[in-house]
Amino acid sequence: MVGMVATAGVGGAAPWPLPPIDGAFSGEFVPPGGDKPPIVAWQVAVKSPQADTRTFSVDATSAGEELVLAADGRVKADRAATWRLTEGRLEIAPWLPTVRFLVPAWPAALTVAGTLRGSGHGQWPPESARPSGTVKFDGGGITVDWSELPLSFHDVALEGSVEVASSDAEVSLRAARGEAVGWAWSDLSAELGWNAADGLLAVKQVQVRAAGGVVTSGPFSLDPAEPRLDLQLHFVGVQLETFARLLPDVVAEARGEVSGNVGLTWSAADGLTIKGGQIALREGSSAQLRLRPTPGLITNQLPPQSPAFEPLQRVEMGKTPLAVRALLLALEPADDPQGRSAVLRVEAEPLDPGIKAPIIINVNVSGPLNQLIKLSMDDRVKFGG
């Protein structure tokens, strides 16, 4: 990666006395941290092509080429200096112990493997042209082993720009596949920003394909030293069975497409918490539910001699599925006088041509949604209107 750099003088500055140097210096560097850190061989060469000009080059390579670095530059007596990083390549995994040693704030839960590539250029003084560079990361993976929020990213590609003087960065992240809290996803794209002054990672937007639909997140910030998340997830066309863990036990199977939003917060101290949200049947789509065998769930309102008793009994025993006409799952409904953590309402009909009986299911959920779901079965089912 080679960038074109133009040299600019500094008007009015006193000239530098440049010593007449021609030669090279070399050595080895043993990085701290780890039992067997990569040993880096380095060389710095200086030449004097003109009386008022000195050029330099820097090369560093580890034995297994876990690190390859090549840079050069030029210094003039009028104090104008330029530099460029022509090649930068780092295999991250062998250097991770050193990174953890040199950066105490590096999150213990964060593991990275892959190749980091970089290039850059700039000049001195930095006020005349801000030093900048590019960075790329490819072919690797990232895992974050946070409590109750395990994340993994595979086939990651990262590309962005860096302001060398401030260390601020703008980065685009792509990942082919991964997992989050046990759910698989693909085709992740994200726009990230790093503010070195406050040490915060600004996540401008994230989009990912999951469970047959598209999930996006609005902007949020993250402090790597003390990670805490507070975000809203918006989704369209996600498979209903994805939310099986949030549905009451009375539902054995659920198929269809839903859309909506869910608020999430997470911290190492408090774990993962659902902050609210609403999930509804996607407009224009259909869905099916199959109930878990629950004797009397529906038929307790019917006399056994009713012609509807036997068909509805097949529904409550899970033998006949329900065609869903409307579905709404409200999570942590605001200002709910009953203090419910979720409310499920389903309007459906049995998939049985022998019976026409609209069924309305209302289920109240109490207790933290991220723990065991407890059901309040009062007024949970009625039929016929």
XYZ file of N, CA and C in Angstrom, residues 8 65 77 123 143 157 174 189-190 197 209 226 233 236 279 354 367 382:
54
model
N 6.114 19.921 2.013
C 5.888 21.356 2.099
C 6.821 21.948 3.132
N 6.746 -13.988 10.537
C 6.032 -12.941 9.802
C 4.661 -12.652 10.411
N 16.283 20.437 5.943
C 16.830 21.399 6.900
C 15.840 22.507 7.230
N 2.888 14.447 7.491
C 4.042 15.337 7.455
C 4.114 16.136 8.733
N -14.576 -12.819 19.173
C -15.499 -13.359 20.168
C -15.512 -12.458 21.384
N -14.512 -8.612 8.020
C -13.758 -7.670 7.190
C -14.009 -6.269 7.739
N -17.828 -5.526 8.442
C -18.652 -6.530 7.778
C -18.294 -7.889 8.377
N -23.493 -5.743 8.830
C -22.787 -4.529 8.426
C -22.975 -3.491 9.522
N -21.913 -2.736 9.801
C -21.965 -1.746 10.873
C -21.045 -0.586 10.542
N -10.594 10.851 22.637
C -10.638 11.776 23.777
C -11.450 11.199 24.932
N -28.873 -9.937 9.056
C -29.949 -10.858 8.699
C -30.006 -11.964 9.741
N -15.590 -0.303 30.545
C -16.735 -0.678 31.378
C -17.944 -0.861 30.470
N -33.656 -2.643 19.187
C -33.578 -3.495 18.011
C -34.887 -3.399 17.241
N -37.842 -6.784 10.882
C -38.900 -6.931 9.883
C -38.811 -8.342 9.313
N -44.177 -6.918 19.487
C -44.011 -7.842 18.369
C -45.390 -8.146 17.806
N -64.135 -28.640 9.615
C -65.383 -29.048 10.243
C -65.873 -28.102 11.310
N -43.225 -11.573 36.124
C -41.854 -11.927 36.458
C -40.888 -11.447 35.395
N -60.874 -17.412 25.416
C -62.319 -17.419 25.180
C -62.528 -17.650 23.703
